[in-house]
PDB file of C-alpha atoms in Angstrom:
ATOM      1  CA  MET C   1     -17.577  18.718  48.175  1.00 51.00           C
ATOM      2  CA  SER C   2     -21.083  18.016  46.885  1.00 47.00           C
ATOM      3  CA  LYS C   3     -22.865  14.812  47.875  1.00 45.00           C
ATOM      4  CA  SER C   4     -22.670  13.511  44.290  1.00 45.00           C
ATOM      5  CA  LEU C   5     -18.916  14.140  44.135  1.00 43.00           C
ATOM      6  CA  SER C   6     -18.476  12.549  47.548  1.00 48.00           C
ATOM      7  CA  ARG C   7     -20.377   9.439  46.453  1.00 47.00           C
ATOM      8  CA  PHE C   8     -18.284   9.320  43.260  1.00 40.00           C
ATOM      9  CA  ALA C   9     -15.038   9.531  45.237  1.00 45.00           C
ATOM     10  CA  THR C  10     -16.216   6.805  47.606  1.00 47.00           C
ATOM     11  CA  LEU C  11     -17.230   4.551  44.720  1.00 44.00           C
ATOM     12  CA  THR C  12     -13.929   5.146  42.913  1.00 45.00           C
ATOM     13  CA  SER C  13     -11.943   4.314  46.043  1.00 48.00           C
ATOM     14  CA  ALA C  14     -13.940   1.124  46.550  1.00 47.00           C
ATOM     15  CA  LEU C  15     -13.327   0.048  42.955  1.00 41.00           C
ATOM     16  CA  LEU C  16      -9.611   0.747  43.232  1.00 45.00           C
ATOM     17  CA  LEU C  17      -9.406  -1.203  46.473  1.00 43.00           C
ATOM     18  CA  ALA C  18     -11.293  -4.111  44.920  1.00 45.00           C
ATOM     19  CA  ALA C  19      -9.038  -4.099  41.870  1.00 45.00           C
ATOM     20  CA  GLY C  20      -5.972  -3.973  44.080  1.00 45.00           C
ATOM     21  CA  ALA C  21      -7.243  -6.849  46.153  1.00 42.00           C
ATOM     22  CA  THR C  22      -7.948  -8.857  43.021  1.00 44.00           C
ATOM     23  CA  LEU C  23      -4.473  -8.206  41.645  1.00 44.00           C
ATOM     24  CA  PHE C  24      -2.894  -8.952  45.017  1.00 45.00           C
ATOM     25  CA  GLY C  25      -4.859 -12.178  45.231  1.00 49.00           C
ATOM     26  CA  ALA C  26      -3.795 -13.166  41.724  1.00 47.00           C
ATOM     27  CA  GLY C  27      -0.204 -12.381  42.621  1.00 47.00           C
ATOM     28  CA  GLN C  28      -0.460 -14.522  45.730  1.00 46.00           C
ATOM     29  CA  ALA C  29      -1.947 -17.373  43.700  1.00 42.00           C
ATOM     30  CA  ALA C  30       0.810 -17.118  41.096  1.00 42.00           C
ATOM     31  CA  ALA C  31       3.452 -17.055  43.804  1.00 42.00           C
ATOM     32  CA  SER C  32       1.843 -20.027  45.504  1.00 42.00           C
ATOM     33  CA  ALA C  33       1.695 -21.957  42.226  1.00 43.00           C
ATOM     34  CA  GLN C  34       5.367 -21.193  41.623  1.00 50.00           C
ATOM     35  CA  ALA C  35       6.249 -22.178  45.166  1.00 51.00           C
ATOM     36  CA  ASP C  36       4.582 -25.546  44.753  1.00 84.00           C
ATOM     37  CA  PHE C  37       6.371 -26.357  41.487  1.00 95.00           C
ATOM     38  CA  GLY C  38       8.525 -29.494  41.456  1.00 97.00           C
ATOM     39  CA  TYR C  39      11.111 -30.402  38.782  1.00 98.00           C
ATOM     40  CA  VAL C  40      13.043 -33.683  38.448  1.00 98.00           C
ATOM     41  CA  ALA C  41      15.945 -34.087  35.983  1.00 98.00           C
ATOM     42  CA  LEU C  42      16.663 -37.671  34.948  1.00 98.00           C
ATOM     43  CA  GLY C  43      18.962 -39.212  32.382  1.00 98.00           C
ATOM     44  CA  ASP C  44      22.516 -39.733  31.228  1.00 98.00           C
ATOM     45  CA  SER C  45      25.664 -37.636  30.727  1.00 98.00           C
ATOM     46  CA  TYR C  46      23.987 -35.227  28.320  1.00 98.00           C
ATOM     47  CA  SER C  47      21.714 -34.201  31.194  1.00 98.00           C
ATOM     48  CA  SER C  48      24.252 -34.449  34.023  1.00 98.00           C
ATOM     49  CA  GLY C  49      26.521 -32.091  32.093  1.00 98.00           C
ATOM     50  CA  VAL C  50      29.600 -34.163  31.266  1.00 98.00           C
ATOM     51  CA  GLY C  51      31.870 -32.018  29.124  1.00 97.00           C
ATOM     52  CA  SER C  52      30.961 -28.697  30.721  1.00 97.00           C
ATOM     53  CA  GLY C  53      33.189 -28.935  33.806  1.00 96.00           C
ATOM     54  CA  ASN C  54      32.738 -27.621  37.343  1.00 96.00           C
ATOM     55  CA  TYR C  55      31.432 -30.982  38.535  1.00 97.00           C
ATOM     56  CA  ASP C  56      29.795 -31.334  41.924  1.00 97.00           C
ATOM     57  CA  SER C  57      32.178 -33.470  43.965  1.00 95.00           C
ATOM     58  CA  GLY C  58      29.212 -34.912  45.810  1.00 96.00           C
ATOM     59  CA  SER C  59      27.868 -36.427  42.591  1.00 97.00           C
ATOM     60  CA  GLY C  60      30.901 -38.708  42.190  1.00 96.00           C
ATOM     61  CA  ASP C  61      31.118 -40.532  38.880  1.00 96.00           C
ATOM     62  CA  CYS C  62      27.722 -39.143  37.841  1.00 98.00           C
ATOM     63  CA  LYS C  63      29.499 -35.845  37.114  1.00 98.00           C
ATOM     64  CA  ARG C  64      26.590 -33.500  37.676  1.00 98.00           C
ATOM     65  CA  THR C  65      27.316 -29.821  37.243  1.00 98.00           C
ATOM     66  CA  SER C  66      25.642 -26.458  37.709  1.00 98.00           C
ATOM     67  CA  ARG C  67      26.483 -25.801  34.053  1.00 98.00           C
ATOM     68  CA  ALA C  68      24.112 -28.510  32.797  1.00 98.00           C
ATOM     69  CA  TYR C  69      20.785 -27.438  31.288  1.00 98.00           C
ATOM     70  CA  PRO C  70      18.629 -28.802  34.166  1.00 98.00           C
ATOM     71  CA  ALA C  71      20.571 -26.821  36.772  1.00 98.00           C
ATOM     72  CA  LEU C  72      20.612 -23.711  34.576  1.00 98.00           C
ATOM     73  CA  TRP C  73      16.839 -23.906  34.073  1.00 98.00           C
ATOM     74  CA  ALA C  74      16.225 -24.430  37.786  1.00 98.00           C
ATOM     75  CA  ALA C  75      18.464 -21.474  38.675  1.00 98.00           C
ATOM     76  CA  ALA C  76      16.453 -19.253  36.332  1.00 97.00           C
ATOM     77  CA  HIS C  77      12.980 -20.430  37.432  1.00 97.00           C
ATOM     78  CA  SER C  78      13.455 -21.279  41.121  1.00 96.00           C
ATOM     79  CA  PRO C  79      11.130 -24.288  41.478  1.00 97.00           C
ATOM     80  CA  GLN C  80      10.329 -25.120  45.090  1.00 96.00           C
ATOM     81  CA  THR C  81      11.865 -28.555  44.638  1.00 97.00           C
ATOM     82  CA  PHE C  82      14.587 -29.529  42.168  1.00 98.00           C
ATOM     83  CA  SER C  83      15.910 -33.082  42.126  1.00 98.00           C
ATOM     84  CA  PHE C  84      18.926 -33.498  39.841  1.00 98.00           C
ATOM     85  CA  VAL C  85      19.662 -37.222  39.533  1.00 98.00           C
ATOM     86  CA  ALA C  86      20.946 -37.584  35.942  1.00 98.00           C
ATOM     87  CA  CYS C  87      24.152 -39.599  35.861  1.00 98.00           C
ATOM     88  CA  SER C  88      27.018 -40.110  33.439  1.00 98.00           C
ATOM     89  CA  GLY C  89      26.894 -43.494  31.742  1.00 97.00           C
ATOM     90  CA  ALA C  90      23.251 -44.140  32.648  1.00 98.00           C
ATOM     91  CA  ARG C  91      21.238 -46.607  30.646  1.00 98.00           C
ATOM     92  CA  THR C  92      17.508 -47.204  30.794  1.00 98.00           C
ATOM     93  CA  GLY C  93      17.987 -49.849  33.489  1.00 98.00           C
ATOM     94  CA  ASP C  94      19.909 -47.364  35.636  1.00 98.00           C
ATOM     95  CA  VAL C  95      17.052 -44.879  35.438  1.00 98.00           C
ATOM     96  CA  LEU C  96      14.627 -47.583  36.522  1.00 98.00           C
ATOM     97  CA  SER C  97      16.775 -48.820  39.394  1.00 98.00           C
ATOM     98  CA  GLY C  98      18.275 -45.614  40.716  1.00 97.00           C
ATOM     99  CA  GLN C  99      16.733 -42.377  39.487  1.00 98.00           C
ATOM    100  CA  LEU C 100      12.979 -42.559  39.983  1.00 98.00           C
ATOM    101  CA  GLY C 101      12.904 -41.961  43.748  1.00 98.00           C
ATOM    102  CA  PRO C 102      12.221 -38.192  43.609  1.00 98.00           C
ATOM    103  CA  LEU C 103       9.177 -38.612  41.342  1.00 98.00           C
ATOM    104  CA  ASN C 104       5.779 -38.374  43.004  1.00 97.00           C
ATOM    105  CA  SER C 105       2.232 -37.140  42.429  1.00 95.00           C
ATOM    106  CA  GLY C 106       3.378 -33.561  43.075  1.00 95.00           C
ATOM    107  CA  THR C 107       6.063 -33.571  40.392  1.00 98.00           C
ATOM    108  CA  ASP C 108       5.171 -31.001  37.719  1.00 98.00           C
ATOM    109  CA  LEU C 109       8.090 -31.232  35.278  1.00 98.00           C
ATOM    110  CA  VAL C 110      10.477 -34.012  34.254  1.00 98.00           C
ATOM    111  CA  SER C 111      13.354 -33.854  31.789  1.00 98.00           C
ATOM    112  CA  ILE C 112      15.342 -36.809  30.459  1.00 98.00           C
ATOM    113  CA  THR C 113      17.967 -37.832  27.920  1.00 98.00           C
ATOM    114  CA  ILE C 114      18.326 -41.606  27.709  1.00 98.00           C
ATOM    115  CA  GLY C 115      18.947 -44.309  25.125  1.00 98.00           C
ATOM    116  CA  GLY C 116      22.360 -43.411  23.740  1.00 97.00           C
ATOM    117  CA  ASN C 117      24.273 -45.673  26.094  1.00 98.00           C
ATOM    118  CA  ASP C 118      21.819 -48.536  25.571  1.00 98.00           C
ATOM    119  CA  ALA C 119      22.415 -48.265  21.833  1.00 97.00           C
ATOM    120  CA  GLY C 120      26.181 -48.534  22.362  1.00 96.00           C
ATOM    121  CA  PHE C 121      27.239 -44.925  21.822  1.00 93.00           C
ATOM    122  CA  SER C 122      30.642 -45.330  23.484  1.00 92.00           C
ATOM    123  CA  ASP C 123      31.532 -48.536  21.665  1.00 95.00           C
ATOM    124  CA  VAL C 124      30.442 -47.098  18.303  1.00 96.00           C
ATOM    125  CA  MET C 125      32.753 -44.122  18.730  1.00 95.00           C
ATOM    126  CA  THR C 126      35.648 -46.283  19.947  1.00 94.00           C
ATOM    127  CA  THR C 127      35.242 -48.597  16.968  1.00 96.00           C
ATOM    128  CA  CYS C 128      35.097 -45.735  14.501  1.00 95.00           C
ATOM    129  CA  VAL C 129      38.140 -43.988  15.955  1.00 94.00           C
ATOM    130  CA  LEU C 130      40.358 -47.083  16.132  1.00 94.00           C
ATOM    131  CA  GLN C 131      39.272 -49.229  13.203  1.00 96.00           C
ATOM    132  CA  SER C 132      38.519 -49.041   9.492  1.00 97.00           C
ATOM    133  CA  GLU C 133      35.661 -47.220   7.827  1.00 97.00           C
ATOM    134  CA  SER C 134      33.914 -50.445   6.904  1.00 97.00           C
ATOM    135  CA  THR C 135      34.181 -51.723  10.482  1.00 98.00           C
ATOM    136  CA  CYS C 136      32.846 -48.398  11.739  1.00 97.00           C
ATOM    137  CA  VAL C 137      29.869 -48.488   9.384  1.00 97.00           C
ATOM    138  CA  ASN C 138      29.120 -52.095  10.361  1.00 98.00           C
ATOM    139  CA  ARG C 139      29.165 -51.146  14.044  1.00 97.00           C
ATOM    140  CA  VAL C 140      26.833 -48.224  13.349  1.00 97.00           C
ATOM    141  CA  ASN C 141      24.452 -50.577  11.564  1.00 98.00           C
ATOM    142  CA  GLN C 142      24.509 -52.927  14.558  1.00 98.00           C
ATOM    143  CA  ALA C 143      23.564 -50.023  16.785  1.00 97.00           C
ATOM    144  CA  LYS C 144      20.701 -49.085  14.472  1.00 98.00           C
ATOM    145  CA  ALA C 145      19.479 -52.688  14.542  1.00 98.00           C
ATOM    146  CA  TYR C 146      19.455 -52.501  18.347  1.00 98.00           C
ATOM    147  CA  VAL C 147      17.456 -49.277  18.151  1.00 98.00           C
ATOM    148  CA  ASP C 148      14.905 -51.138  16.027  1.00 98.00           C
ATOM    149  CA  SER C 149      14.693 -54.360  17.998  1.00 98.00           C
ATOM    150  CA  THR C 150      15.339 -53.635  21.655  1.00 98.00           C
ATOM    151  CA  LEU C 151      15.481 -49.956  22.554  1.00 98.00           C
ATOM    152  CA  PRO C 152      11.750 -49.207  22.089  1.00 98.00           C
ATOM    153  CA  GLY C 153      10.813 -51.708  24.773  1.00 98.00           C
ATOM    154  CA  GLN C 154      13.434 -50.319  27.138  1.00 98.00           C
ATOM    155  CA  LEU C 155      12.200 -46.773  26.609  1.00 98.00           C
ATOM    156  CA  ASP C 156       8.622 -47.922  27.184  1.00 98.00           C
ATOM    157  CA  GLN C 157       9.615 -49.319  30.575  1.00 98.00           C
ATOM    158  CA  VAL C 158      11.200 -46.019  31.594  1.00 98.00           C
ATOM    159  CA  TYR C 159       8.355 -43.888  30.294  1.00 98.00           C
ATOM    160  CA  ASN C 160       5.724 -46.107  31.906  1.00 98.00           C
ATOM    161  CA  ALA C 161       7.559 -45.882  35.215  1.00 98.00           C
ATOM    162  CA  ILE C 162       7.711 -42.081  35.024  1.00 98.00           C
ATOM    163  CA  THR C 163       3.985 -41.868  34.351  1.00 98.00           C
ATOM    164  CA  GLY C 164       3.231 -44.328  37.128  1.00 98.00           C
ATOM    165  CA  ARG C 165       5.122 -42.297  39.714  1.00 98.00           C
ATOM    166  CA  ALA C 166       4.366 -38.791  38.423  1.00 98.00           C
ATOM    167  CA  PRO C 167       1.051 -39.000  36.534  1.00 98.00           C
ATOM    168  CA  ALA C 168       0.511 -35.227  36.403  1.00 96.00           C
ATOM    169  CA  ALA C 169       4.014 -34.296  35.260  1.00 98.00           C
ATOM    170  CA  HIS C 170       4.855 -32.626  31.965  1.00 98.00           C
ATOM    171  CA  VAL C 171       7.670 -34.805  30.603  1.00 98.00           C
ATOM    172  CA  VAL C 172      10.220 -33.408  28.151  1.00 98.00           C
ATOM    173  CA  VAL C 173      12.379 -35.992  26.392  1.00 98.00           C
ATOM    174  CA  LEU C 174      15.420 -34.404  24.780  1.00 98.00           C
ATOM    175  CA  GLY C 175      17.375 -35.877  21.892  1.00 98.00           C
ATOM    176  CA  TYR C 176      21.046 -35.935  20.942  1.00 98.00           C
ATOM    177  CA  PRO C 177      22.942 -33.659  18.519  1.00 98.00           C
ATOM    178  CA  ARG C 178      24.644 -34.708  15.315  1.00 98.00           C
ATOM    179  CA  PHE C 179      28.345 -34.814  16.029  1.00 97.00           C
ATOM    180  CA  TYR C 180      29.893 -33.616  12.782  1.00 97.00           C
ATOM    181  CA  GLN C 181      29.621 -30.874  10.231  1.00 97.00           C
ATOM    182  CA  LEU C 182      30.306 -32.678   6.997  1.00 97.00           C
ATOM    183  CA  ASN C 183      32.908 -31.200   4.654  1.00 93.00           C
ATOM    184  CA  GLY C 184      33.934 -28.988   7.550  1.00 95.00           C
ATOM    185  CA  SER C 185      37.222 -27.746   8.893  1.00 93.00           C
ATOM    186  CA  CYS C 186      38.635 -31.052  10.180  1.00 93.00           C
ATOM    187  CA  ILE C 187      41.716 -32.159   8.263  1.00 86.00           C
ATOM    188  CA  ALA C 188      42.416 -35.372  10.187  1.00 86.00           C
ATOM    189  CA  GLY C 189      40.614 -38.021  12.166  1.00 90.00           C
ATOM    190  CA  LEU C 190      37.579 -39.889  10.890  1.00 95.00           C
ATOM    191  CA  THR C 191      36.691 -40.158   7.232  1.00 96.00           C
ATOM    192  CA  GLU C 192      33.720 -38.290   5.819  1.00 96.00           C
ATOM    193  CA  GLY C 193      32.020 -41.655   5.370  1.00 97.00           C
ATOM    194  CA  GLU C 194      32.435 -42.409   9.064  1.00 97.00           C
ATOM    195  CA  ARG C 195      31.211 -38.968  10.084  1.00 97.00           C
ATOM    196  CA  SER C 196      28.185 -39.302   7.834  1.00 97.00           C
ATOM    197  CA  ALA C 197      27.363 -42.734   9.263  1.00 97.00           C
ATOM    198  CA  ILE C 198      27.616 -41.431  12.838  1.00 97.00           C
ATOM    199  CA  ASN C 199      25.376 -38.452  12.059  1.00 97.00           C
ATOM    200  CA  GLY C 200      22.878 -40.801  10.455  1.00 97.00           C
ATOM    201  CA  ALA C 201      22.892 -42.968  13.569  1.00 97.00           C
ATOM    202  CA  ALA C 202      22.106 -39.919  15.725  1.00 98.00           C
ATOM    203  CA  ASP C 203      19.135 -39.099  13.511  1.00 98.00           C
ATOM    204  CA  TYR C 204      18.003 -42.723  13.645  1.00 98.00           C
ATOM    205  CA  LEU C 205      18.214 -42.809  17.437  1.00 98.00           C
ATOM    206  CA  ASN C 206      16.397 -39.496  17.793  1.00 98.00           C
ATOM    207  CA  ALA C 207      13.568 -40.666  15.535  1.00 98.00           C
ATOM    208  CA  ALA C 208      13.068 -43.795  17.635  1.00 98.00           C
ATOM    209  CA  ILE C 209      13.100 -41.834  20.905  1.00 98.00           C
ATOM    210  CA  ALA C 210      10.691 -39.238  19.506  1.00 98.00           C
ATOM    211  CA  LYS C 211       8.233 -41.938  18.458  1.00 98.00           C
ATOM    212  CA  ARG C 212       8.223 -43.636  21.847  1.00 98.00           C
ATOM    213  CA  ALA C 213       7.907 -40.283  23.630  1.00 98.00           C
ATOM    214  CA  ALA C 214       4.924 -39.300  21.489  1.00 98.00           C
ATOM    215  CA  ASN C 215       3.237 -42.641  22.115  1.00 98.00           C
ATOM    216  CA  HIS C 216       3.408 -41.933  25.847  1.00 98.00           C
ATOM    217  CA  GLY C 217       2.081 -38.396  25.512  1.00 98.00           C
ATOM    218  CA  PHE C 218       5.478 -36.863  26.293  1.00 98.00           C
ATOM    219  CA  THR C 219       7.070 -33.883  24.534  1.00 98.00           C
ATOM    220  CA  PHE C 220      10.127 -34.593  22.398  1.00 98.00           C
ATOM    221  CA  ALA C 221      12.658 -31.775  22.110  1.00 98.00           C
ATOM    222  CA  SER C 222      15.124 -32.059  19.234  1.00 98.00           C
ATOM    223  CA  VAL C 223      18.462 -30.276  19.647  1.00 98.00           C
ATOM    224  CA  THR C 224      19.617 -30.980  16.088  1.00 98.00           C
ATOM    225  CA  SER C 225      18.795 -27.505  14.771  1.00 98.00           C
ATOM    226  CA  ALA C 226      20.245 -25.797  17.852  1.00 98.00           C
ATOM    227  CA  PHE C 227      23.605 -27.483  17.253  1.00 98.00           C
ATOM    228  CA  THR C 228      23.623 -26.974  13.480  1.00 98.00           C
ATOM    229  CA  GLY C 229      26.686 -24.887  12.689  1.00 97.00           C
ATOM    230  CA  HIS C 230      28.216 -25.854  16.027  1.00 98.00           C
ATOM    231  CA  GLU C 231      29.112 -29.489  15.400  1.00 98.00           C
ATOM    232  CA  ILE C 232      32.655 -30.848  15.488  1.00 97.00           C
ATOM    233  CA  CYS C 233      34.515 -29.616  12.362  1.00 97.00           C
ATOM    234  CA  SER C 234      32.373 -26.466  12.244  1.00 96.00           C
ATOM    235  CA  GLY C 235      35.031 -24.099  13.555  1.00 91.00           C
ATOM    236  CA  SER C 236      32.586 -23.044  16.294  1.00 96.00           C
ATOM    237  CA  ALA C 237      31.950 -26.362  18.012  1.00 97.00           C
ATOM    238  CA  TRP C 238      29.701 -26.765  21.043  1.00 98.00           C
ATOM    239  CA  LEU C 239      30.813 -30.398  21.297  1.00 98.00           C
ATOM    240  CA  HIS C 240      34.131 -31.831  22.409  1.00 96.00           C
ATOM    241  CA  SER C 241      36.034 -33.755  19.778  1.00 92.00           C
ATOM    242  CA  LEU C 242      38.100 -36.788  20.746  1.00 88.00           C
ATOM    243  CA  ASN C 243      40.043 -35.890  23.891  1.00 82.00           C
ATOM    244  CA  TRP C 244      42.719 -38.468  24.716  1.00 82.00           C
ATOM    245  CA  ALA C 245      43.484 -36.628  27.973  1.00 78.00           C
ATOM    246  CA  ASP C 246      39.883 -37.028  29.167  1.00 82.00           C
ATOM    247  CA  ILE C 247      38.134 -39.646  27.080  1.00 84.00           C
ATOM    248  CA  GLY C 248      34.897 -39.307  29.034  1.00 87.00           C
ATOM    249  CA  GLU C 249      34.356 -35.753  27.819  1.00 91.00           C
ATOM    250  CA  SER C 250      34.753 -36.671  24.151  1.00 93.00           C
ATOM    251  CA  TYR C 251      31.637 -36.102  22.019  1.00 96.00           C
ATOM    252  CA  HIS C 252      29.780 -34.320  24.811  1.00 97.00           C
ATOM    253  CA  PRO C 253      28.471 -30.739  24.855  1.00 98.00           C
ATOM    254  CA  THR C 254      30.725 -28.001  26.156  1.00 98.00           C
ATOM    255  CA  ALA C 255      29.410 -25.529  28.719  1.00 98.00           C
ATOM    256  CA  THR C 256      28.257 -23.400  25.783  1.00 98.00           C
ATOM    257  CA  GLY C 257      26.567 -26.436  24.265  1.00 98.00           C
ATOM    258  CA  GLN C 258      24.564 -26.799  27.457  1.00 98.00           C
ATOM    259  CA  SER C 259      23.705 -23.109  27.886  1.00 98.00           C
ATOM    260  CA  SER C 260      23.176 -22.169  24.219  1.00 98.00           C
ATOM    261  CA  GLY C 261      22.148 -25.527  22.791  1.00 98.00           C
ATOM    262  CA  TYR C 262      20.246 -27.653  25.285  1.00 98.00           C
ATOM    263  CA  LEU C 263      18.925 -24.973  27.642  1.00 98.00           C
ATOM    264  CA  PRO C 264      16.916 -22.868  25.146  1.00 98.00           C
ATOM    265  CA  VAL C 265      15.459 -25.988  23.539  1.00 98.00           C
ATOM    266  CA  PHE C 266      14.367 -27.337  26.914  1.00 98.00           C
ATOM    267  CA  ALA C 267      13.073 -23.945  28.062  1.00 98.00           C
ATOM    268  CA  GLY C 268      10.924 -23.730  24.948  1.00 98.00           C
ATOM    269  CA  LYS C 269       9.244 -27.043  25.752  1.00 98.00           C
ATOM    270  CA  ALA C 270       9.113 -26.949  29.561  1.00 97.00           C
TER     271      ALA C 270
END
C-alpha cells in the first residue's frame, strides 16, 4: 500500500471511530436522560381507571388499574420512577392532602384529572336518573354555578401546589368526555333534554379547567374529540352507561376508553 493510501486509511478509521464514539456518547446521554425521567399521575377515577377493571387490590377503594392511561403510558415509556396515586372519588382537597407526596424537583411529567367530583358529578347523574327533566336541568345549572364561583379557586390551589413541589415538571391536565351521543341508539333512560344538559355541563367544566390550566402554564388535553362517536347511545360506546349492578362504574371509560381515548390524547401532549 502506498504511503498516501495508508494515510487515507488511517484518517478514515480515525473518523469512523470518532463518529462511533460520538453516536455512542449520544446514545448514552439519551439513555441516561430516559433513566432519570420521573412521572407522577394524580387525580380522580378517570385517571385511576375506574370502569376498566383489573383493579390493583393494594389500591383499595382508589381502584387503580394497569388498564388506566397513566399505567399504559408508563408501561410503554419505562420512566425510571412512576408514582400512580390517582384515586376514585378524589376531589381537589384530596389531591392536596393525600396525593402530592411523590412530587419533587426531579419530577419531569405530571398528569391529572380533577374537578368533576368537586362540581357534583355523582349527584348530578343521580338526580337526572331518578328525577324529572326540569329537576335534572336545575341540578346541572347548580353545578355550572359552582364551576363559576368556587371551582377556579380550588383548581388554583392544586395547580399552585404542583408547581411548588415540582417546578420543572411538564403538567398535562386532561378533561372529561361528553357522555351522550344525541339522537343516538338509546331507546330508554334519560330524555334528550337531560342528555343535552349533561353534555353541556361537561363542556362547561372542561372550559373552566382549561382556562385555569392555561393560566398556570399547564397543558390542557381535551378528550372530547377522541370520544366523539363513542359516547353512550353511539352503538360503539367507550363509556359505561348506568350500571345498577356496579353503580361506581357508571359513566366511566371502559378499558377501550382508556387505551383508545385517554391514552393517545395524553401521549400526544406528554
